[in-house]
Amino acid sequence: MKKTYRVHGDFIIKRRKASDCIFTTYKDTQCRELLKADFFDVCGYCGKKMTLLKAKAQIDHFIPQKIAPSEVNNYSNLVYSCSKCNRGKWYHWPTNDITISHNGKEGFVDPATDDFDKHLYRASNGEILPYTSVGEYMISKMRLDIRPIAIIWKVNQLNLKLEKVSKIIETRRSNGQNEFLLELLDMYHEASEELRVLLDKLYLNGEAS
């Protein structure tokens, strides 16, 4: 059986209480920083790490502004999002009822709730796939099936491995480990870094455009 993952990986996204948020409008820098922290700087919908991209993260209104104008500056209605997911979701709200986000077939699930993981998951190759019809709808609207989601996920996994290798090299050098082994580790790390930079240029710039 192939291993599956959560779309957000190890990050458990939870918004802080709206009463703990001090900002005037959702466009304020303070609001963006709060969301960035609560969402671990990953897109709430596709789970990609925003620091990998050249484009700036956007703030999506889970219930669209035209459906719920009174919720425009409500922190509990805001989602830290990449531009592609934000544009794909946009004003769509099939139920036309601010109290119901989906009808069991169409609609959306708030990524800062436990229910999100019941509708979408990440396959071992990095693709985002649906558990339910609602998951299929979300994938279709945000075009998660035709964007380089898997590649971006793999690049992020590569970055995490590089961080571990860097820590190993640093620890072994401080402990006076064999210089030949350290030289090999340095060569591997340097080659991996070059590969990461190339992948950034080939794929991530295009995704962020």
PDB file of C-alpha atoms in Angstrom:
ATOM      1  CA  MET A   1       0.000   0.000   0.000  1.00  0.00           C
ATOM      2  CA  LYS A   2       1.419   3.363  -1.033  1.00  0.00           C
ATOM      3  CA  LYS A   3       2.093   5.890   1.705  1.00  0.00           C
ATOM      4  CA  THR A   4      -0.026   9.037   1.776  1.00  0.00           C
ATOM      5  CA  TYR A   5       0.484  12.382   3.473  1.00  0.00           C
ATOM      6  CA  ARG A   6      -1.488  15.365   4.647  1.00  0.00           C
ATOM      7  CA  VAL A   7      -1.562  18.271   2.181  1.00  0.00           C
ATOM      8  CA  HIS A   8       0.087  20.469   4.823  1.00  0.00           C
ATOM      9  CA  GLY A   9       2.612  17.818   5.844  1.00  0.00           C
ATOM     10  CA  ASP A  10       3.480  18.044   9.539  1.00  0.00           C
ATOM     11  CA  PHE A  11       1.973  21.514   9.939  1.00  0.00           C
ATOM     12  CA  ILE A  12      -1.308  21.671  11.864  1.00  0.00           C
ATOM     13  CA  ILE A  13      -2.914  24.932  10.782  1.00  0.00           C
ATOM     14  CA  LYS A  14      -5.053  26.678  13.387  1.00  0.00           C
ATOM     15  CA  ARG A  15      -6.002  30.338  13.479  1.00  0.00           C
ATOM     16  CA  ARG A  16      -5.582  32.223  16.717  1.00  0.00           C
ATOM     17  CA  LYS A  17      -8.692  33.771  18.242  1.00  0.00           C
ATOM     18  CA  ALA A  18      -9.943  36.821  16.384  1.00  0.00           C
ATOM     19  CA  SER A  19      -9.985  38.662  19.723  1.00  0.00           C
ATOM     20  CA  ASP A  20      -6.197  38.219  19.901  1.00  0.00           C
ATOM     21  CA  CYS A  21      -5.674  39.901  16.528  1.00  0.00           C
ATOM     22  CA  ILE A  22      -5.031  43.623  16.373  1.00  0.00           C
ATOM     23  CA  PHE A  23      -5.407  45.141  12.902  1.00  0.00           C
ATOM     24  CA  THR A  24      -7.753  47.526  11.104  1.00  0.00           C
ATOM     25  CA  THR A  25      -8.217  45.741   7.764  1.00  0.00           C
ATOM     26  CA  TYR A  26      -7.047  42.469   6.273  1.00  0.00           C
ATOM     27  CA  LYS A  27      -4.636  44.466   4.111  1.00  0.00           C
ATOM     28  CA  ASP A  28      -2.628  45.579   7.162  1.00  0.00           C
ATOM     29  CA  THR A  29       0.894  44.215   7.583  1.00  0.00           C
ATOM     30  CA  GLN A  30      -0.023  43.003  11.070  1.00  0.00           C
ATOM     31  CA  CYS A  31      -2.798  40.814   9.655  1.00  0.00           C
ATOM     32  CA  ARG A  32      -0.494  39.295   7.050  1.00  0.00           C
ATOM     33  CA  GLU A  33       2.146  38.493   9.685  1.00  0.00           C
ATOM     34  CA  LEU A  34      -0.416  36.812  11.930  1.00  0.00           C
ATOM     35  CA  LEU A  35      -1.662  34.655   9.064  1.00  0.00           C
ATOM     36  CA  LYS A  36       1.882  33.829   7.986  1.00  0.00           C
ATOM     37  CA  ALA A  37       2.619  32.532  11.481  1.00  0.00           C
ATOM     38  CA  ASP A  38      -0.653  30.617  11.914  1.00  0.00           C
ATOM     39  CA  PHE A  39      -0.316  29.008   8.472  1.00  0.00           C
ATOM     40  CA  PHE A  40       3.421  28.293   8.916  1.00  0.00           C
ATOM     41  CA  ASP A  41       4.100  30.278   5.738  1.00  0.00           C
ATOM     42  CA  VAL A  42       2.465  27.606   3.553  1.00  0.00           C
ATOM     43  CA  CYS A  43      -0.496  28.031   1.221  1.00  0.00           C
ATOM     44  CA  GLY A  44      -3.593  26.882   3.056  1.00  0.00           C
ATOM     45  CA  TYR A  45      -4.966  25.132  -0.034  1.00  0.00           C
ATOM     46  CA  CYS A  46      -2.030  23.493  -1.846  1.00  0.00           C
ATOM     47  CA  GLY A  47       0.432  23.387   1.058  1.00  0.00           C
ATOM     48  CA  LYS A  48       3.451  24.759  -0.761  1.00  0.00           C
ATOM     49  CA  LYS A  49       6.059  26.697   1.212  1.00  0.00           C
ATOM     50  CA  MET A  50       5.790  30.325   0.171  1.00  0.00           C
ATOM     51  CA  THR A  51       9.483  31.055   0.767  1.00  0.00           C
ATOM     52  CA  LEU A  52      10.234  28.813  -2.236  1.00  0.00           C
ATOM     53  CA  LEU A  53       8.442  31.216  -4.550  1.00  0.00           C
ATOM     54  CA  LYS A  54       9.235  34.643  -5.894  1.00  0.00           C
ATOM     55  CA  ALA A  55       5.611  35.773  -5.669  1.00  0.00           C
ATOM     56  CA  LYS A  56       4.167  37.212  -2.466  1.00  0.00           C
ATOM     57  CA  ALA A  57       1.538  35.267  -0.554  1.00  0.00           C
ATOM     58  CA  GLN A  58      -2.016  36.570  -0.874  1.00  0.00           C
ATOM     59  CA  ILE A  59      -4.924  36.706   1.564  1.00  0.00           C
ATOM     60  CA  ASP A  60      -8.001  34.794   0.453  1.00  0.00           C
ATOM     61  CA  HIS A  61     -11.457  35.348   1.915  1.00  0.00           C
ATOM     62  CA  PHE A  62     -12.758  31.850   2.594  1.00  0.00           C
ATOM     63  CA  ILE A  63     -16.319  33.106   2.234  1.00  0.00           C
ATOM     64  CA  PRO A  64     -15.969  35.445  -0.776  1.00  0.00           C
ATOM     65  CA  GLN A  65     -16.341  39.165  -0.201  1.00  0.00           C
ATOM     66  CA  LYS A  66     -19.375  39.434  -2.465  1.00  0.00           C
ATOM     67  CA  ILE A  67     -21.149  36.683  -0.502  1.00  0.00           C
ATOM     68  CA  ALA A  68     -20.233  37.972   2.958  1.00  0.00           C
ATOM     69  CA  PRO A  69     -19.147  41.635   2.877  1.00  0.00           C
ATOM     70  CA  SER A  70     -19.500  41.806   6.664  1.00  0.00           C
ATOM     71  CA  GLU A  71     -16.756  39.151   7.028  1.00  0.00           C
ATOM     72  CA  VAL A  72     -14.120  40.972   4.941  1.00  0.00           C
ATOM     73  CA  ASN A  73     -11.966  41.851   7.950  1.00  0.00           C
ATOM     74  CA  ASN A  74     -12.911  38.892  10.128  1.00  0.00           C
ATOM     75  CA  TYR A  75      -9.670  37.016  10.908  1.00  0.00           C
ATOM     76  CA  SER A  76     -11.480  33.673  11.110  1.00  0.00           C
ATOM     77  CA  ASN A  77     -12.507  34.098   7.455  1.00  0.00           C
ATOM     78  CA  LEU A  78      -8.995  34.741   6.107  1.00  0.00           C
ATOM     79  CA  VAL A  79      -6.711  32.179   4.466  1.00  0.00           C
ATOM     80  CA  TYR A  80      -2.989  32.530   3.732  1.00  0.00           C
ATOM     81  CA  SER A  81      -2.827  31.535   0.075  1.00  0.00           C
ATOM     82  CA  CYS A  82      -0.657  31.445  -3.021  1.00  0.00           C
ATOM     83  CA  SER A  83      -1.841  33.527  -5.962  1.00  0.00           C
ATOM     84  CA  LYS A  84      -2.820  30.493  -8.067  1.00  0.00           C
ATOM     85  CA  CYS A  85      -5.121  29.005  -5.416  1.00  0.00           C
ATOM     86  CA  ASN A  86      -6.573  32.411  -4.566  1.00  0.00           C
ATOM     87  CA  ARG A  87      -7.418  33.156  -8.199  1.00  0.00           C
ATOM     88  CA  GLY A  88      -8.830  29.676  -8.738  1.00  0.00           C
ATOM     89  CA  LYS A  89     -11.158  29.802  -5.745  1.00  0.00           C
ATOM     90  CA  TRP A  90     -11.947  33.517  -6.160  1.00  0.00           C
ATOM     91  CA  TYR A  91     -15.704  34.282  -5.893  1.00  0.00           C
ATOM     92  CA  HIS A  92     -16.978  30.690  -6.204  1.00  0.00           C
ATOM     93  CA  TRP A  93     -19.398  29.665  -3.438  1.00  0.00           C
ATOM     94  CA  PRO A  94     -21.894  27.075  -4.756  1.00  0.00           C
ATOM     95  CA  THR A  95     -24.220  27.091  -1.731  1.00  0.00           C
ATOM     96  CA  ASN A  96     -24.741  30.890  -1.757  1.00  0.00           C
ATOM     97  CA  ASP A  97     -25.193  30.492   2.001  1.00  0.00           C
ATOM     98  CA  ILE A  98     -22.495  31.939   4.269  1.00  0.00           C
ATOM     99  CA  THR A  99     -23.223  29.288   6.907  1.00  0.00           C
ATOM    100  CA  ILE A 100     -22.670  26.330   4.542  1.00  0.00           C
ATOM    101  CA  SER A 101     -19.325  25.975   2.759  1.00  0.00           C
ATOM    102  CA  HIS A 102     -20.261  22.903   0.694  1.00  0.00           C
ATOM    103  CA  ASN A 103     -23.276  20.748  -0.116  1.00  0.00           C
ATOM    104  CA  GLY A 104     -21.477  17.410  -0.039  1.00  0.00           C
ATOM    105  CA  LYS A 105     -20.644  17.572  -3.732  1.00  0.00           C
ATOM    106  CA  GLU A 106     -19.463  21.109  -4.450  1.00  0.00           C
ATOM    107  CA  GLY A 107     -17.881  23.797  -2.347  1.00  0.00           C
ATOM    108  CA  PHE A 108     -14.842  24.354  -0.166  1.00  0.00           C
ATOM    109  CA  VAL A 109     -13.381  23.302   3.163  1.00  0.00           C
ATOM    110  CA  ASP A 110     -11.568  25.714   5.459  1.00  0.00           C
ATOM    111  CA  PRO A 111      -7.889  24.608   5.544  1.00  0.00           C
ATOM    112  CA  ALA A 112      -7.627  25.695   9.188  1.00  0.00           C
ATOM    113  CA  THR A 113     -10.108  23.014  10.272  1.00  0.00           C
ATOM    114  CA  ASP A 114      -9.764  19.276  10.860  1.00  0.00           C
ATOM    115  CA  ASP A 115     -12.299  18.606   8.093  1.00  0.00           C
ATOM    116  CA  PHE A 116      -9.817  19.676   5.419  1.00  0.00           C
ATOM    117  CA  ASP A 117      -7.895  16.403   5.770  1.00  0.00           C
ATOM    118  CA  LYS A 118     -11.104  14.437   5.200  1.00  0.00           C
ATOM    119  CA  HIS A 119     -11.412  15.741   1.636  1.00  0.00           C
ATOM    120  CA  LEU A 120      -7.861  16.044   0.280  1.00  0.00           C
ATOM    121  CA  TYR A 121      -4.581  14.187   0.703  1.00  0.00           C
ATOM    122  CA  ARG A 122      -1.116  14.127  -0.810  1.00  0.00           C
ATOM    123  CA  ALA A 123       0.086  11.021  -2.640  1.00  0.00           C
ATOM    124  CA  SER A 124       3.608   9.670  -2.198  1.00  0.00           C
ATOM    125  CA  ASN A 125       4.651  11.359  -5.472  1.00  0.00           C
ATOM    126  CA  GLY A 126       3.518  14.772  -4.186  1.00  0.00           C
ATOM    127  CA  GLU A 127       0.222  15.053  -6.091  1.00  0.00           C
ATOM    128  CA  ILE A 128      -2.871  16.312  -4.284  1.00  0.00           C
ATOM    129  CA  LEU A 129      -5.793  13.907  -4.678  1.00  0.00           C
ATOM    130  CA  PRO A 130      -9.412  13.835  -3.457  1.00  0.00           C
ATOM    131  CA  TYR A 131     -11.071  11.646  -0.850  1.00  0.00           C
ATOM    132  CA  THR A 132     -14.502  13.081  -1.672  1.00  0.00           C
ATOM    133  CA  SER A 133     -16.551  14.861  -4.314  1.00  0.00           C
ATOM    134  CA  VAL A 134     -15.916  18.124  -2.484  1.00  0.00           C
ATOM    135  CA  GLY A 135     -12.200  17.403  -2.754  1.00  0.00           C
ATOM    136  CA  GLU A 136     -12.623  16.858  -6.500  1.00  0.00           C
ATOM    137  CA  TYR A 137     -14.417  20.186  -6.789  1.00  0.00           C
ATOM    138  CA  MET A 138     -11.636  22.024  -4.939  1.00  0.00           C
ATOM    139  CA  ILE A 139      -8.974  20.398  -7.119  1.00  0.00           C
ATOM    140  CA  SER A 140     -10.879  21.393 -10.256  1.00  0.00           C
ATOM    141  CA  LYS A 141     -11.459  25.016  -9.262  1.00  0.00           C
ATOM    142  CA  MET A 142      -7.909  25.620  -8.044  1.00  0.00           C
ATOM    143  CA  ARG A 143      -6.480  23.483 -10.853  1.00  0.00           C
ATOM    144  CA  LEU A 144      -4.413  21.452  -8.429  1.00  0.00           C
ATOM    145  CA  ASP A 145      -4.300  18.595 -10.942  1.00  0.00           C
ATOM    146  CA  ILE A 146      -2.553  20.499 -13.764  1.00  0.00           C
ATOM    147  CA  ARG A 147      -0.141  22.712 -11.815  1.00  0.00           C
ATOM    148  CA  PRO A 148       3.394  21.521 -10.875  1.00  0.00           C
ATOM    149  CA  ILE A 149       2.222  20.775  -7.321  1.00  0.00           C
ATOM    150  CA  ALA A 150       4.172  17.513  -7.087  1.00  0.00           C
ATOM    151  CA  ILE A 151       7.417  19.105  -8.298  1.00  0.00           C
ATOM    152  CA  ILE A 152       7.148  21.942  -5.792  1.00  0.00           C
ATOM    153  CA  TRP A 153       6.488  19.462  -2.984  1.00  0.00           C
ATOM    154  CA  LYS A 154       9.544  17.435  -3.987  1.00  0.00           C
ATOM    155  CA  VAL A 155      11.716  20.558  -4.094  1.00  0.00           C
ATOM    156  CA  ASN A 156      10.561  21.405  -0.580  1.00  0.00           C
ATOM    157  CA  GLN A 157      11.405  17.879   0.588  1.00  0.00           C
ATOM    158  CA  LEU A 158      14.846  18.292  -1.007  1.00  0.00           C
ATOM    159  CA  ASN A 159      15.341  21.548   0.878  1.00  0.00           C
ATOM    160  CA  LEU A 160      14.477  19.834   4.159  1.00  0.00           C
ATOM    161  CA  LYS A 161      16.997  17.064   3.455  1.00  0.00           C
ATOM    162  CA  LEU A 162      19.670  19.644   2.613  1.00  0.00           C
ATOM    163  CA  GLU A 163      19.071  21.324   5.954  1.00  0.00           C
ATOM    164  CA  LYS A 164      19.602  17.985   7.715  1.00  0.00           C
ATOM    165  CA  VAL A 165      22.812  17.329   5.753  1.00  0.00           C
ATOM    166  CA  SER A 166      24.113  20.794   6.701  1.00  0.00           C
ATOM    167  CA  LYS A 167      23.497  20.074  10.376  1.00  0.00           C
ATOM    168  CA  ILE A 168      25.250  16.686  10.120  1.00  0.00           C
ATOM    169  CA  ILE A 169      28.308  18.262   8.484  1.00  0.00           C
ATOM    170  CA  GLU A 170      28.438  20.996  11.115  1.00  0.00           C
ATOM    171  CA  THR A 171      28.112  18.513  13.992  1.00  0.00           C
ATOM    172  CA  ARG A 172      30.742  16.091  12.664  1.00  0.00           C
ATOM    173  CA  ARG A 173      33.205  18.857  11.941  1.00  0.00           C
ATOM    174  CA  SER A 174      32.832  20.255  15.466  1.00  0.00           C
ATOM    175  CA  ASN A 175      33.399  16.738  16.841  1.00  0.00           C
ATOM    176  CA  GLY A 176      36.606  16.296  14.814  1.00  0.00           C
ATOM    177  CA  GLN A 177      35.277  13.610  12.483  1.00  0.00           C
ATOM    178  CA  ASN A 178      37.311  12.088   9.652  1.00  0.00           C
ATOM    179  CA  GLU A 179      38.252  14.814   7.136  1.00  0.00           C
ATOM    180  CA  PHE A 180      37.839  12.497   4.123  1.00  0.00           C
ATOM    181  CA  LEU A 181      34.246  11.758   5.122  1.00  0.00           C
ATOM    182  CA  LEU A 182      33.582  15.443   5.663  1.00  0.00           C
ATOM    183  CA  GLU A 183      35.020  16.237   2.226  1.00  0.00           C
ATOM    184  CA  LEU A 184      32.616  13.755   0.619  1.00  0.00           C
ATOM    185  CA  LEU A 185      29.696  15.221   2.542  1.00  0.00           C
ATOM    186  CA  ASP A 186      30.697  18.720   1.453  1.00  0.00           C
ATOM    187  CA  MET A 187      30.824  17.647  -2.199  1.00  0.00           C
ATOM    188  CA  TYR A 188      27.415  16.003  -1.956  1.00  0.00           C
ATOM    189  CA  HIS A 189      25.948  19.047  -0.241  1.00  0.00           C
ATOM    190  CA  GLU A 190      27.389  21.426  -2.833  1.00  0.00           C
ATOM    191  CA  ALA A 191      26.013  19.365  -5.718  1.00  0.00           C
ATOM    192  CA  SER A 192      22.602  19.166  -4.057  1.00  0.00           C
ATOM    193  CA  GLU A 193      22.530  22.914  -3.528  1.00  0.00           C
ATOM    194  CA  GLU A 194      23.252  23.483  -7.216  1.00  0.00           C
ATOM    195  CA  LEU A 195      20.434  21.102  -8.135  1.00  0.00           C
ATOM    196  CA  ARG A 196      18.018  22.957  -5.851  1.00  0.00           C
ATOM    197  CA  VAL A 197      18.885  26.310  -7.433  1.00  0.00           C
ATOM    198  CA  LEU A 198      18.331  24.898 -10.917  1.00  0.00           C
ATOM    199  CA  LEU A 199      14.962  23.445  -9.926  1.00  0.00           C
ATOM    200  CA  ASP A 200      13.971  26.813  -8.493  1.00  0.00           C
ATOM    201  CA  LYS A 201      14.729  28.500 -11.795  1.00  0.00           C
ATOM    202  CA  LEU A 202      13.103  25.852 -13.970  1.00  0.00           C
ATOM    203  CA  TYR A 203       9.844  25.375 -12.109  1.00  0.00           C
ATOM    204  CA  LEU A 204       9.133  27.726  -9.253  1.00  0.00           C
ATOM    205  CA  ASN A 205       9.499  31.001 -11.111  1.00  0.00           C
ATOM    206  CA  GLY A 206       6.955  29.812 -13.657  1.00  0.00           C
ATOM    207  CA  GLU A 207       4.525  28.691 -10.948  1.00  0.00           C
ATOM    208  CA  ALA A 208       4.703  32.073  -9.240  1.00  0.00           C
ATOM    209  CA  SER A 209       4.070  34.112 -12.375  1.00  0.00           C
TER     210      SER A 209
END
